mmCIF file of N, CA and C in Angstrom:
data_model
loop_
_atom_site.group_PDB
_atom_site.id
_atom_site.type_symbol
_atom_site.label_atom_id
_atom_site.label_comp_id
_atom_site.label_asym_id
_atom_site.label_seq_id
_atom_site.Cartn_x
_atom_site.Cartn_y
_atom_site.Cartn_z
ATOM 1 N N MET A 1 -0.209 11.791 -15.067
ATOM 2 C CA MET A 1 0.729 11.708 -13.961
ATOM 3 C C MET A 1 1.523 10.418 -14.115
ATOM 4 N N ARG A 2 2.712 10.468 -13.627
ATOM 5 C CA ARG A 2 3.566 9.291 -13.671
ATOM 6 C C ARG A 2 4.307 9.206 -12.337
ATOM 7 N N ILE A 3 4.229 8.043 -11.708
ATOM 8 C CA ILE A 3 4.981 7.863 -10.468
ATOM 9 C C ILE A 3 6.397 7.425 -10.812
ATOM 10 N N THR A 4 7.296 7.638 -9.875
ATOM 11 C CA THR A 4 8.682 7.248 -10.099
ATOM 12 C C THR A 4 8.822 5.730 -10.051
ATOM 13 N N GLN A 5 9.916 5.262 -10.616
ATOM 14 C CA GLN A 5 10.219 3.837 -10.590
ATOM 15 C C GLN A 5 10.348 3.355 -9.136
ATOM 16 N N TYR A 6 10.871 4.199 -8.280
ATOM 17 C CA TYR A 6 11.040 3.876 -6.866
ATOM 18 C C TYR A 6 9.687 3.523 -6.230
ATOM 19 N N THR A 7 8.691 4.367 -6.458
ATOM 20 C CA THR A 7 7.358 4.122 -5.908
ATOM 21 C C THR A 7 6.724 2.902 -6.568
ATOM 22 N N ASP A 8 6.906 2.756 -7.864
ATOM 23 C CA ASP A 8 6.396 1.590 -8.581
ATOM 24 C C ASP A 8 6.955 0.315 -7.962
ATOM 25 N N TYR A 9 8.244 0.291 -7.720
ATOM 26 C CA TYR A 9 8.856 -0.879 -7.096
ATOM 27 C C TYR A 9 8.307 -1.102 -5.686
ATOM 28 N N GLY A 10 8.069 -0.040 -4.965
ATOM 29 C CA GLY A 10 7.488 -0.170 -3.628
ATOM 30 C C GLY A 10 6.121 -0.836 -3.681
ATOM 31 N N LEU A 11 5.305 -0.425 -4.619
ATOM 32 C CA LEU A 11 3.983 -1.031 -4.770
ATOM 33 C C LEU A 11 4.107 -2.500 -5.189
ATOM 34 N N ARG A 12 5.057 -2.792 -6.059
ATOM 35 C CA ARG A 12 5.270 -4.182 -6.481
ATOM 36 C C ARG A 12 5.690 -5.063 -5.301
ATOM 37 N N VAL A 13 6.553 -4.542 -4.441
ATOM 38 C CA VAL A 13 6.973 -5.290 -3.247
ATOM 39 C C VAL A 13 5.756 -5.586 -2.377
ATOM 40 N N LEU A 14 4.921 -4.574 -2.159
ATOM 41 C CA LEU A 14 3.733 -4.776 -1.332
ATOM 42 C C LEU A 14 2.798 -5.814 -1.945
ATOM 43 N N ILE A 15 2.636 -5.783 -3.259
ATOM 44 C CA ILE A 15 1.796 -6.779 -3.920
ATOM 45 C C ILE A 15 2.377 -8.177 -3.726
ATOM 46 N N TYR A 16 3.667 -8.313 -3.940
ATOM 47 C CA TYR A 16 4.305 -9.621 -3.773
ATOM 48 C C TYR A 16 4.114 -10.137 -2.343
ATOM 49 N N LEU A 17 4.401 -9.274 -1.378
ATOM 50 C CA LEU A 17 4.266 -9.698 0.019
ATOM 51 C C LEU A 17 2.810 -9.946 0.394
ATOM 52 N N GLY A 18 1.900 -9.207 -0.230
ATOM 53 C CA GLY A 18 0.474 -9.435 0.007
ATOM 54 C C GLY A 18 0.013 -10.787 -0.501
ATOM 55 N N LEU A 19 0.661 -11.268 -1.541
ATOM 56 C CA LEU A 19 0.336 -12.584 -2.087
ATOM 57 C C LEU A 19 0.977 -13.720 -1.288
ATOM 58 N N HIS A 20 2.024 -13.398 -0.553
ATOM 59 C CA HIS A 20 2.773 -14.403 0.217
ATOM 60 C C HIS A 20 2.720 -14.063 1.704
ATOM 61 N N ARG A 21 1.519 -13.827 2.194
ATOM 62 C CA ARG A 21 1.323 -13.358 3.570
ATOM 63 C C ARG A 21 1.893 -14.303 4.630
ATOM 64 N N GLU A 22 1.875 -15.570 4.376
ATOM 65 C CA GLU A 22 2.293 -16.541 5.386
ATOM 66 C C GLU A 22 3.789 -16.816 5.383
ATOM 67 N N GLU A 23 4.517 -16.173 4.466
ATOM 68 C CA GLU A 23 5.940 -16.473 4.314
ATOM 69 C C GLU A 23 6.802 -15.277 4.682
ATOM 70 N N ILE A 24 8.019 -15.566 5.092
ATOM 71 C CA ILE A 24 9.054 -14.544 5.183
ATOM 72 C C ILE A 24 9.848 -14.700 3.891
ATOM 73 N N THR A 25 9.847 -13.660 3.089
ATOM 74 C CA THR A 25 10.416 -13.737 1.749
ATOM 75 C C THR A 25 11.748 -13.005 1.678
ATOM 76 N N PRO A 26 12.801 -13.669 1.245
ATOM 77 C CA PRO A 26 14.072 -12.968 1.050
ATOM 78 C C PRO A 26 13.919 -11.904 -0.046
ATOM 79 N N MET A 27 14.475 -10.739 0.198
ATOM 80 C CA MET A 27 14.372 -9.635 -0.753
ATOM 81 C C MET A 27 14.882 -10.026 -2.145
ATOM 82 N N PRO A 28 15.988 -10.783 -2.266
ATOM 83 C CA PRO A 28 16.441 -11.175 -3.606
ATOM 84 C C PRO A 28 15.403 -12.004 -4.381
ATOM 85 N N ALA A 29 14.556 -12.733 -3.678
ATOM 86 C CA ALA A 29 13.510 -13.505 -4.363
ATOM 87 C C ALA A 29 12.517 -12.569 -5.034
ATOM 88 N N ILE A 30 12.181 -11.468 -4.368
ATOM 89 C CA ILE A 30 11.262 -10.484 -4.951
ATOM 90 C C ILE A 30 11.936 -9.821 -6.145
ATOM 91 N N ALA A 31 13.186 -9.439 -5.966
ATOM 92 C CA ALA A 31 13.932 -8.809 -7.056
ATOM 93 C C ALA A 31 13.985 -9.738 -8.270
ATOM 94 N N ASN A 32 14.223 -11.011 -8.037
ATOM 95 C CA ASN A 32 14.291 -11.987 -9.119
ATOM 96 C C ASN A 32 12.960 -12.116 -9.842
ATOM 97 N N HIS A 33 11.865 -12.176 -9.106
ATOM 98 C CA HIS A 33 10.550 -12.324 -9.725
ATOM 99 C C HIS A 33 10.203 -11.154 -10.639
ATOM 100 N N TYR A 34 10.638 -9.960 -10.253
ATOM 101 C CA TYR A 34 10.343 -8.779 -11.060
ATOM 102 C C TYR A 34 11.465 -8.422 -12.034
ATOM 103 N N GLY A 35 12.603 -9.106 -11.919
ATOM 104 C CA GLY A 35 13.734 -8.761 -12.770
ATOM 105 C C GLY A 35 14.297 -7.387 -12.441
ATOM 106 N N ILE A 36 14.344 -7.086 -11.143
ATOM 107 C CA ILE A 36 14.799 -5.782 -10.643
ATOM 108 C C ILE A 36 16.140 -5.973 -9.935
ATOM 109 N N SER A 37 16.990 -4.973 -9.995
ATOM 110 C CA SER A 37 18.259 -5.000 -9.285
ATOM 111 C C SER A 37 18.021 -5.136 -7.778
ATOM 112 N N SER A 38 18.708 -6.100 -7.158
ATOM 113 C CA SER A 38 18.589 -6.277 -5.708
ATOM 114 C C SER A 38 19.056 -5.041 -4.954
ATOM 115 N N ASN A 39 20.114 -4.400 -5.452
ATOM 116 C CA ASN A 39 20.621 -3.206 -4.776
ATOM 117 C C ASN A 39 19.591 -2.089 -4.773
ATOM 118 N N HIS A 40 18.926 -1.885 -5.893
ATOM 119 C CA HIS A 40 17.904 -0.837 -5.965
ATOM 120 C C HIS A 40 16.705 -1.197 -5.099
ATOM 121 N N LEU A 41 16.290 -2.453 -5.139
ATOM 122 C CA LEU A 41 15.137 -2.880 -4.361
ATOM 123 C C LEU A 41 15.420 -2.813 -2.866
ATOM 124 N N MET A 42 16.678 -2.961 -2.479
ATOM 125 C CA MET A 42 17.052 -2.861 -1.067
ATOM 126 C C MET A 42 16.664 -1.491 -0.513
ATOM 127 N N LYS A 43 16.918 -0.430 -1.262
ATOM 128 C CA LYS A 43 16.564 0.920 -0.820
ATOM 129 C C LYS A 43 15.058 1.068 -0.669
ATOM 130 N N VAL A 44 14.329 0.486 -1.589
ATOM 131 C CA VAL A 44 12.873 0.556 -1.556
ATOM 132 C C VAL A 44 12.331 -0.175 -0.333
ATOM 133 N N THR A 45 12.843 -1.382 -0.087
ATOM 134 C CA THR A 45 12.339 -2.163 1.049
ATOM 135 C C THR A 45 12.731 -1.522 2.375
ATOM 136 N N GLN A 46 13.875 -0.866 2.426
ATOM 137 C CA GLN A 46 14.244 -0.140 3.648
ATOM 138 C C GLN A 46 13.250 0.978 3.934
ATOM 139 N N GLN A 47 12.835 1.686 2.891
ATOM 140 C CA GLN A 47 11.847 2.754 3.058
ATOM 141 C C GLN A 47 10.499 2.186 3.500
ATOM 142 N N LEU A 48 10.071 1.085 2.885
ATOM 143 C CA LEU A 48 8.804 0.457 3.272
ATOM 144 C C LEU A 48 8.841 -0.021 4.721
ATOM 145 N N THR A 49 9.999 -0.492 5.160
ATOM 146 C CA THR A 49 10.166 -0.915 6.546
ATOM 147 C C THR A 49 10.097 0.290 7.476
ATOM 148 N N LYS A 50 10.790 1.348 7.114
ATOM 149 C CA LYS A 50 10.789 2.581 7.914
ATOM 150 C C LYS A 50 9.374 3.150 8.035
ATOM 151 N N LEU A 51 8.584 3.044 6.981
ATOM 152 C CA LEU A 51 7.216 3.567 6.987
ATOM 153 C C LEU A 51 6.238 2.653 7.717
ATOM 154 N N GLY A 52 6.681 1.439 8.073
ATOM 155 C CA GLY A 52 5.839 0.536 8.841
ATOM 156 C C GLY A 52 4.965 -0.398 8.022
ATOM 157 N N TYR A 53 5.185 -0.481 6.731
ATOM 158 C CA TYR A 53 4.403 -1.376 5.879
ATOM 159 C C TYR A 53 4.986 -2.781 5.833
ATOM 160 N N VAL A 54 6.296 -2.882 6.056
ATOM 161 C CA VAL A 54 7.010 -4.148 5.926
ATOM 162 C C VAL A 54 7.828 -4.391 7.192
ATOM 163 N N GLU A 55 7.894 -5.649 7.588
ATOM 164 C CA GLU A 55 8.786 -6.071 8.669
ATOM 165 C C GLU A 55 9.968 -6.776 8.040
ATOM 166 N N SER A 56 11.135 -6.506 8.566
ATOM 167 C CA SER A 56 12.350 -7.106 8.034
ATOM 168 C C SER A 56 13.032 -7.884 9.148
ATOM 169 N N THR A 57 13.424 -9.115 8.843
ATOM 170 C CA THR A 57 14.189 -9.908 9.798
ATOM 171 C C THR A 57 15.512 -10.269 9.162
ATOM 172 N N ARG A 58 16.551 -10.219 9.963
ATOM 173 C CA ARG A 58 17.901 -10.493 9.469
ATOM 174 C C ARG A 58 18.275 -11.944 9.706
ATOM 175 N N GLY A 59 19.372 -12.328 9.105
ATOM 176 C CA GLY A 59 19.904 -13.666 9.346
ATOM 177 C C GLY A 59 19.645 -14.619 8.208
ATOM 178 N N ARG A 60 20.108 -15.828 8.426
ATOM 179 C CA ARG A 60 20.033 -16.863 7.400
ATOM 180 C C ARG A 60 18.592 -17.148 6.974
ATOM 181 N N THR A 61 17.666 -17.090 7.890
ATOM 182 C CA THR A 61 16.260 -17.356 7.563
ATOM 183 C C THR A 61 15.453 -16.060 7.508
ATOM 184 N N GLY A 62 16.151 -14.946 7.389
ATOM 185 C CA GLY A 62 15.490 -13.643 7.382
ATOM 186 C C GLY A 62 14.840 -13.311 6.054
ATOM 187 N N GLY A 63 14.148 -12.206 6.074
ATOM 188 C CA GLY A 63 13.475 -11.736 4.870
ATOM 189 C C GLY A 63 12.451 -10.677 5.214
ATOM 190 N N LEU A 64 11.458 -10.574 4.375
ATOM 191 C CA LEU A 64 10.443 -9.533 4.492
ATOM 192 C C LEU A 64 9.056 -10.136 4.579
ATOM 193 N N ARG A 65 8.180 -9.422 5.245
ATOM 194 C CA ARG A 65 6.757 -9.753 5.231
ATOM 195 C C ARG A 65 5.979 -8.487 5.556
ATOM 196 N N LEU A 66 4.704 -8.503 5.223
ATOM 197 C CA LEU A 66 3.884 -7.339 5.511
ATOM 198 C C LEU A 66 3.764 -7.128 7.013
ATOM 199 N N ALA A 67 3.802 -5.887 7.426
ATOM 200 C CA ALA A 67 3.641 -5.552 8.837
ATOM 201 C C ALA A 67 2.186 -5.259 9.169
ATOM 202 N N LYS A 68 1.365 -5.081 8.139
ATOM 203 C CA LYS A 68 -0.046 -4.747 8.316
ATOM 204 C C LYS A 68 -0.891 -5.659 7.439
ATOM 205 N N ASP A 69 -2.143 -5.744 7.781
ATOM 206 C CA ASP A 69 -3.093 -6.458 6.941
ATOM 207 C C ASP A 69 -3.264 -5.673 5.641
ATOM 208 N N PRO A 70 -3.402 -6.357 4.505
ATOM 209 C CA PRO A 70 -3.572 -5.649 3.225
ATOM 210 C C PRO A 70 -4.746 -4.665 3.211
ATOM 211 N N THR A 71 -5.781 -4.923 3.996
ATOM 212 C CA THR A 71 -6.914 -3.991 4.045
ATOM 213 C C THR A 71 -6.548 -2.688 4.744
ATOM 214 N N ASP A 72 -5.451 -2.698 5.499
ATOM 215 C CA ASP A 72 -5.009 -1.509 6.228
ATOM 216 C C ASP A 72 -3.921 -0.728 5.495
ATOM 217 N N ILE A 73 -3.562 -1.168 4.306
ATOM 218 C CA ILE A 73 -2.528 -0.473 3.529
ATOM 219 C C ILE A 73 -3.212 0.276 2.396
ATOM 220 N N ASN A 74 -3.294 1.580 2.562
ATOM 221 C CA ASN A 74 -3.950 2.450 1.601
ATOM 222 C C ASN A 74 -2.956 2.840 0.512
ATOM 223 N N ILE A 75 -3.318 2.582 -0.728
ATOM 224 C CA ILE A 75 -2.411 2.830 -1.848
ATOM 225 C C ILE A 75 -2.082 4.316 -1.980
ATOM 226 N N GLY A 76 -3.048 5.167 -1.801
ATOM 227 C CA GLY A 76 -2.796 6.606 -1.863
ATOM 228 C C GLY A 76 -1.811 7.064 -0.815
ATOM 229 N N GLN A 77 -1.922 6.523 0.382
ATOM 230 C CA GLN A 77 -1.000 6.885 1.460
ATOM 231 C C GLN A 77 0.411 6.404 1.146
ATOM 232 N N VAL A 78 0.528 5.199 0.617
ATOM 233 C CA VAL A 78 1.846 4.678 0.245
ATOM 234 C C VAL A 78 2.490 5.595 -0.797
ATOM 235 N N VAL A 79 1.733 5.940 -1.822
ATOM 236 C CA VAL A 79 2.266 6.812 -2.878
ATOM 237 C C VAL A 79 2.634 8.170 -2.309
ATOM 238 N N ARG A 80 1.783 8.717 -1.472
ATOM 239 C CA ARG A 80 2.046 10.028 -0.857
ATOM 240 C C ARG A 80 3.347 10.006 -0.037
ATOM 241 N N GLU A 81 3.606 8.886 0.649
ATOM 242 C CA GLU A 81 4.789 8.791 1.505
ATOM 243 C C GLU A 81 6.071 8.466 0.729
ATOM 244 N N MET A 82 5.932 7.837 -0.422
ATOM 245 C CA MET A 82 7.124 7.425 -1.173
ATOM 246 C C MET A 82 7.461 8.352 -2.338
ATOM 247 N N GLU A 83 6.464 9.019 -2.852
ATOM 248 C CA GLU A 83 6.620 9.798 -4.081
ATOM 249 C C GLU A 83 6.908 11.264 -3.772
ATOM 250 N N PRO A 84 7.876 11.847 -4.451
ATOM 251 C CA PRO A 84 8.061 13.293 -4.285
ATOM 252 C C PRO A 84 6.854 14.016 -4.882
ATOM 253 N N MET A 85 6.234 14.896 -4.117
ATOM 254 C CA MET A 85 5.015 15.555 -4.570
ATOM 255 C C MET A 85 5.275 16.894 -5.258
ATOM 256 N N GLU A 86 6.512 17.282 -5.363
ATOM 257 C CA GLU A 86 6.846 18.528 -6.051
ATOM 258 C C GLU A 86 6.933 18.248 -7.547
ATOM 259 N N ILE A 87 5.779 18.175 -8.191
ATOM 260 C CA ILE A 87 5.763 17.778 -9.605
ATOM 261 C C ILE A 87 6.290 18.866 -10.532
ATOM 262 N N VAL A 88 6.353 20.083 -10.041
ATOM 263 C CA VAL A 88 7.011 21.184 -10.748
ATOM 264 C C VAL A 88 7.789 21.980 -9.701
ATOM 265 N N ASP A 89 8.785 22.738 -10.147
ATOM 266 C CA ASP A 89 9.667 23.460 -9.233
ATOM 267 C C ASP A 89 8.920 24.363 -8.249
ATOM 268 N N CYS A 90 7.859 25.005 -8.688
ATOM 269 C CA CYS A 90 7.182 25.957 -7.802
ATOM 270 C C CYS A 90 6.437 25.268 -6.657
ATOM 271 N N PHE A 91 6.334 23.934 -6.660
ATOM 272 C CA PHE A 91 5.718 23.213 -5.547
ATOM 273 C C PHE A 91 6.679 23.067 -4.372
ATOM 274 N N SER A 92 7.970 23.151 -4.620
ATOM 275 C CA SER A 92 8.948 22.965 -3.547
ATOM 276 C C SER A 92 9.218 24.291 -2.844
ATOM 277 N N ALA A 93 9.705 24.200 -1.616
ATOM 278 C CA ALA A 93 10.002 25.407 -0.833
ATOM 279 C C ALA A 93 11.101 26.234 -1.486
ATOM 280 N N GLU A 94 12.035 25.552 -2.143
ATOM 281 C CA GLU A 94 13.148 26.247 -2.781
ATOM 282 C C GLU A 94 12.815 26.708 -4.193
ATOM 283 N N GLY A 95 11.702 26.240 -4.723
ATOM 284 C CA GLY A 95 11.356 26.533 -6.109
ATOM 285 C C GLY A 95 11.125 28.016 -6.349
ATOM 286 N N ARG A 96 11.711 28.501 -7.377
ATOM 287 C CA ARG A 96 11.559 29.904 -7.757
ATOM 288 C C ARG A 96 11.146 29.953 -9.221
ATOM 289 N N CYS A 97 10.149 30.757 -9.492
ATOM 290 C CA CYS A 97 9.699 30.924 -10.862
ATOM 291 C C CYS A 97 9.315 32.389 -11.039
ATOM 292 N N VAL A 98 9.818 32.991 -12.067
ATOM 293 C CA VAL A 98 9.587 34.425 -12.269
ATOM 294 C C VAL A 98 8.127 34.747 -12.569
ATOM 295 N N ILE A 99 7.360 33.788 -13.093
ATOM 296 C CA ILE A 99 5.962 34.087 -13.411
ATOM 297 C C ILE A 99 4.983 33.590 -12.345
ATOM 298 N N GLU A 100 5.495 33.022 -11.255
ATOM 299 C CA GLU A 100 4.631 32.433 -10.235
ATOM 300 C C GLU A 100 3.542 33.372 -9.724
ATOM 301 N N PRO A 101 3.817 34.642 -9.477
ATOM 302 C CA PRO A 101 2.761 35.501 -8.938
ATOM 303 C C PRO A 101 1.510 35.588 -9.823
ATOM 304 N N SER A 102 1.633 35.395 -11.123
ATOM 305 C CA SER A 102 0.450 35.496 -11.981
ATOM 306 C C SER A 102 0.203 34.235 -12.803
ATOM 307 N N CYS A 103 0.866 33.153 -12.467
ATOM 308 C CA CYS A 103 0.715 31.905 -13.215
ATOM 309 C C CYS A 103 -0.414 31.065 -12.609
ATOM 310 N N HIS A 104 -1.252 30.530 -13.457
ATOM 311 C CA HIS A 104 -2.361 29.675 -13.009
ATOM 312 C C HIS A 104 -1.998 28.189 -13.061
ATOM 313 N N LEU A 105 -0.851 27.871 -13.629
ATOM 314 C CA LEU A 105 -0.461 26.468 -13.801
ATOM 315 C C LEU A 105 -0.307 25.752 -12.461
ATOM 316 N N LYS A 106 0.287 26.411 -11.481
ATOM 317 C CA LYS A 106 0.494 25.789 -10.180
ATOM 318 C C LYS A 106 -0.839 25.330 -9.573
ATOM 319 N N GLY A 107 -1.856 26.160 -9.654
ATOM 320 C CA GLY A 107 -3.169 25.792 -9.128
ATOM 321 C C GLY A 107 -3.791 24.625 -9.876
ATOM 322 N N ILE A 108 -3.668 24.652 -11.190
ATOM 323 C CA ILE A 108 -4.223 23.567 -12.009
ATOM 324 C C ILE A 108 -3.522 22.253 -11.690
ATOM 325 N N LEU A 109 -2.200 22.290 -11.649
ATOM 326 C CA LEU A 109 -1.443 21.072 -11.342
ATOM 327 C C LEU A 109 -1.707 20.593 -9.924
ATOM 328 N N GLY A 110 -1.869 21.514 -9.003
ATOM 329 C CA GLY A 110 -2.179 21.150 -7.621
ATOM 330 C C GLY A 110 -3.517 20.417 -7.524
ATOM 331 N N ARG A 111 -4.519 20.924 -8.226
ATOM 332 C CA ARG A 111 -5.830 20.258 -8.229
ATOM 333 C C ARG A 111 -5.739 18.884 -8.895
ATOM 334 N N ALA A 112 -4.970 18.790 -9.975
ATOM 335 C CA ALA A 112 -4.798 17.504 -10.653
ATOM 336 C C ALA A 112 -4.105 16.493 -9.736
ATOM 337 N N LEU A 113 -3.092 16.943 -9.025
ATOM 338 C CA LEU A 113 -2.375 16.064 -8.104
ATOM 339 C C LEU A 113 -3.302 15.591 -6.983
ATOM 340 N N ARG A 114 -4.091 16.502 -6.436
ATOM 341 C CA ARG A 114 -5.044 16.119 -5.375
ATOM 342 C C ARG A 114 -6.062 15.108 -5.889
ATOM 343 N N ALA A 115 -6.539 15.285 -7.127
ATOM 344 C CA ALA A 115 -7.498 14.337 -7.712
ATOM 345 C C ALA A 115 -6.847 12.964 -7.912
ATOM 346 N N PHE A 116 -5.596 12.967 -8.362
ATOM 347 C CA PHE A 116 -4.837 11.737 -8.554
ATOM 348 C C PHE A 116 -4.718 10.979 -7.229
ATOM 349 N N LEU A 117 -4.301 11.683 -6.190
ATOM 350 C CA LEU A 117 -4.138 11.058 -4.877
ATOM 351 C C LEU A 117 -5.483 10.633 -4.283
ATOM 352 N N LYS A 118 -6.514 11.433 -4.498
ATOM 353 C CA LYS A 118 -7.847 11.090 -3.986
ATOM 354 C C LYS A 118 -8.313 9.762 -4.569
ATOM 355 N N GLU A 119 -8.075 9.555 -5.865
ATOM 356 C CA GLU A 119 -8.455 8.281 -6.483
ATOM 357 C C GLU A 119 -7.652 7.128 -5.885
ATOM 358 N N LEU A 120 -6.351 7.306 -5.738
ATOM 359 C CA LEU A 120 -5.524 6.247 -5.157
ATOM 360 C C LEU A 120 -5.932 5.928 -3.726
ATOM 361 N N GLU A 121 -6.377 6.939 -2.992
ATOM 362 C CA GLU A 121 -6.785 6.743 -1.598
ATOM 363 C C GLU A 121 -8.067 5.935 -1.465
ATOM 364 N N GLN A 122 -8.753 5.689 -2.569
ATOM 365 C CA GLN A 122 -9.978 4.879 -2.559
ATOM 366 C C GLN A 122 -9.662 3.380 -2.556
ATOM 367 N N HIS A 123 -8.366 3.029 -2.622
ATOM 368 C CA HIS A 123 -7.988 1.631 -2.828
ATOM 369 C C HIS A 123 -6.972 1.161 -1.794
ATOM 370 N N THR A 124 -7.036 -0.139 -1.500
ATOM 371 C CA THR A 124 -6.102 -0.756 -0.557
ATOM 372 C C THR A 124 -5.323 -1.866 -1.248
ATOM 373 N N LEU A 125 -4.300 -2.309 -0.562
ATOM 374 C CA LEU A 125 -3.510 -3.431 -1.074
ATOM 375 C C LEU A 125 -4.383 -4.672 -1.246
ATOM 376 N N ALA A 126 -5.375 -4.833 -0.392
ATOM 377 C CA ALA A 126 -6.259 -6.000 -0.497
ATOM 378 C C ALA A 126 -6.889 -6.088 -1.885
ATOM 379 N N GLU A 127 -7.260 -4.942 -2.457
ATOM 380 C CA GLU A 127 -7.829 -4.941 -3.807
ATOM 381 C C GLU A 127 -6.806 -5.371 -4.847
ATOM 382 N N LEU A 128 -5.561 -4.995 -4.640
ATOM 383 C CA LEU A 128 -4.522 -5.311 -5.616
ATOM 384 C C LEU A 128 -4.133 -6.779 -5.614
ATOM 385 N N VAL A 129 -4.473 -7.492 -4.545
ATOM 386 C CA VAL A 129 -4.123 -8.917 -4.473
ATOM 387 C C VAL A 129 -5.353 -9.819 -4.436
ATOM 388 N N GLU A 130 -6.522 -9.244 -4.722
ATOM 389 C CA GLU A 130 -7.715 -10.086 -4.666
ATOM 390 C C GLU A 130 -7.773 -11.092 -5.817
ATOM 391 N N ASN A 131 -7.028 -10.867 -6.891
ATOM 392 C CA ASN A 131 -6.934 -11.839 -7.983
ATOM 393 C C ASN A 131 -5.677 -12.702 -7.777
ATOM 394 N N LYS A 132 -5.552 -13.213 -6.575
ATOM 395 C CA LYS A 132 -4.364 -13.954 -6.140
ATOM 396 C C LYS A 132 -4.003 -15.104 -7.081
ATOM 397 N N ASP A 133 -4.984 -15.848 -7.530
ATOM 398 C CA ASP A 133 -4.690 -17.000 -8.389
ATOM 399 C C ASP A 133 -4.022 -16.575 -9.694
ATOM 400 N N GLU A 134 -4.537 -15.514 -10.321
ATOM 401 C CA GLU A 134 -3.941 -15.025 -11.569
ATOM 402 C C GLU A 134 -2.523 -14.513 -11.332
ATOM 403 N N LEU A 135 -2.344 -13.725 -10.270
ATOM 404 C CA LEU A 135 -1.030 -13.166 -9.982
ATOM 405 C C LEU A 135 -0.027 -14.252 -9.617
ATOM 406 N N THR A 136 -0.464 -15.234 -8.842
ATOM 407 C CA THR A 136 0.429 -16.328 -8.450
ATOM 408 C C THR A 136 0.887 -17.103 -9.683
ATOM 409 N N LEU A 137 -0.011 -17.281 -10.630
ATOM 410 C CA LEU A 137 0.356 -17.960 -11.877
ATOM 411 C C LEU A 137 1.425 -17.152 -12.616
ATOM 412 N N LEU A 138 1.274 -15.845 -12.653
ATOM 413 C CA LEU A 138 2.287 -15.011 -13.298
ATOM 414 C C LEU A 138 3.615 -15.081 -12.560
ATOM 415 N N PHE A 139 3.571 -15.126 -11.235
ATOM 416 C CA PHE A 139 4.790 -15.198 -10.458
ATOM 417 C C PHE A 139 5.517 -16.529 -10.652
ATOM 418 N N SER A 140 4.788 -17.567 -11.039
ATOM 419 C CA SER A 140 5.451 -18.852 -11.255
ATOM 420 C C SER A 140 6.115 -18.906 -12.638
ATOM 421 N N SER A 141 5.833 -17.890 -13.473
ATOM 422 C CA SER A 141 6.480 -17.800 -14.785
ATOM 423 C C SER A 141 7.899 -17.263 -14.619
ATOM 424 N N SER A 142 8.617 -17.222 -15.697
ATOM 425 C CA SER A 142 9.978 -16.688 -15.639
ATOM 426 C C SER A 142 9.937 -15.181 -15.367
ATOM 427 N N PRO A 143 10.977 -14.642 -14.715
ATOM 428 C CA PRO A 143 11.003 -13.224 -14.379
ATOM 429 C C PRO A 143 10.823 -12.308 -15.593
ATOM 430 N N SER A 144 11.328 -12.673 -16.737
ATOM 431 C CA SER A 144 11.224 -11.798 -17.897
ATOM 432 C C SER A 144 9.777 -11.646 -18.353
ATOM 433 N N SER A 145 8.929 -12.626 -18.061
ATOM 434 C CA SER A 145 7.525 -12.502 -18.468
ATOM 435 C C SER A 145 6.728 -11.664 -17.485
ATOM 436 N N VAL A 146 7.308 -11.358 -16.324
ATOM 437 C CA VAL A 146 6.629 -10.567 -15.315
ATOM 438 C C VAL A 146 6.862 -9.070 -15.537
ATOM 439 N N HIS A 147 7.921 -8.713 -16.255
ATOM 440 C CA HIS A 147 8.245 -7.309 -16.510
ATOM 441 C C HIS A 147 7.061 -6.562 -17.061
ATOM 442 N N SER A 148 6.883 -5.339 -16.575
ATOM 443 C CA SER A 148 5.837 -4.493 -17.148
ATOM 444 C C SER A 148 6.346 -3.107 -17.368
#
């Protein structure tokens, strides 16, 4: 399975904000640390705000911060809310496939997707930031060394 870049960026934002819990962080600072386009990251942070994971404040001293404690942010739930779950056309309401009535692939992929999400649901943001010292050291490096 592969998540979209959009969801990947969403998780990266949450990790960054989880490491900087006491700060209001300008979105361009996060974009700079990851070497991501500010325009693209803006869409991601708007979605995270809409979903209630991030608080956004406007103005000269505005920025982003987590709206919830990292222990209350379930990674599986974040992925489920940000990621399109129609991994093949027949998963969507509009999807049409001529072999669907006798195809077993949809069931197999459905079980695989549920297993993928079940594993992610076992983890919280708190786990992703528990190695704070290592991550903070990486964040103090140049943005190009943070790329993954």
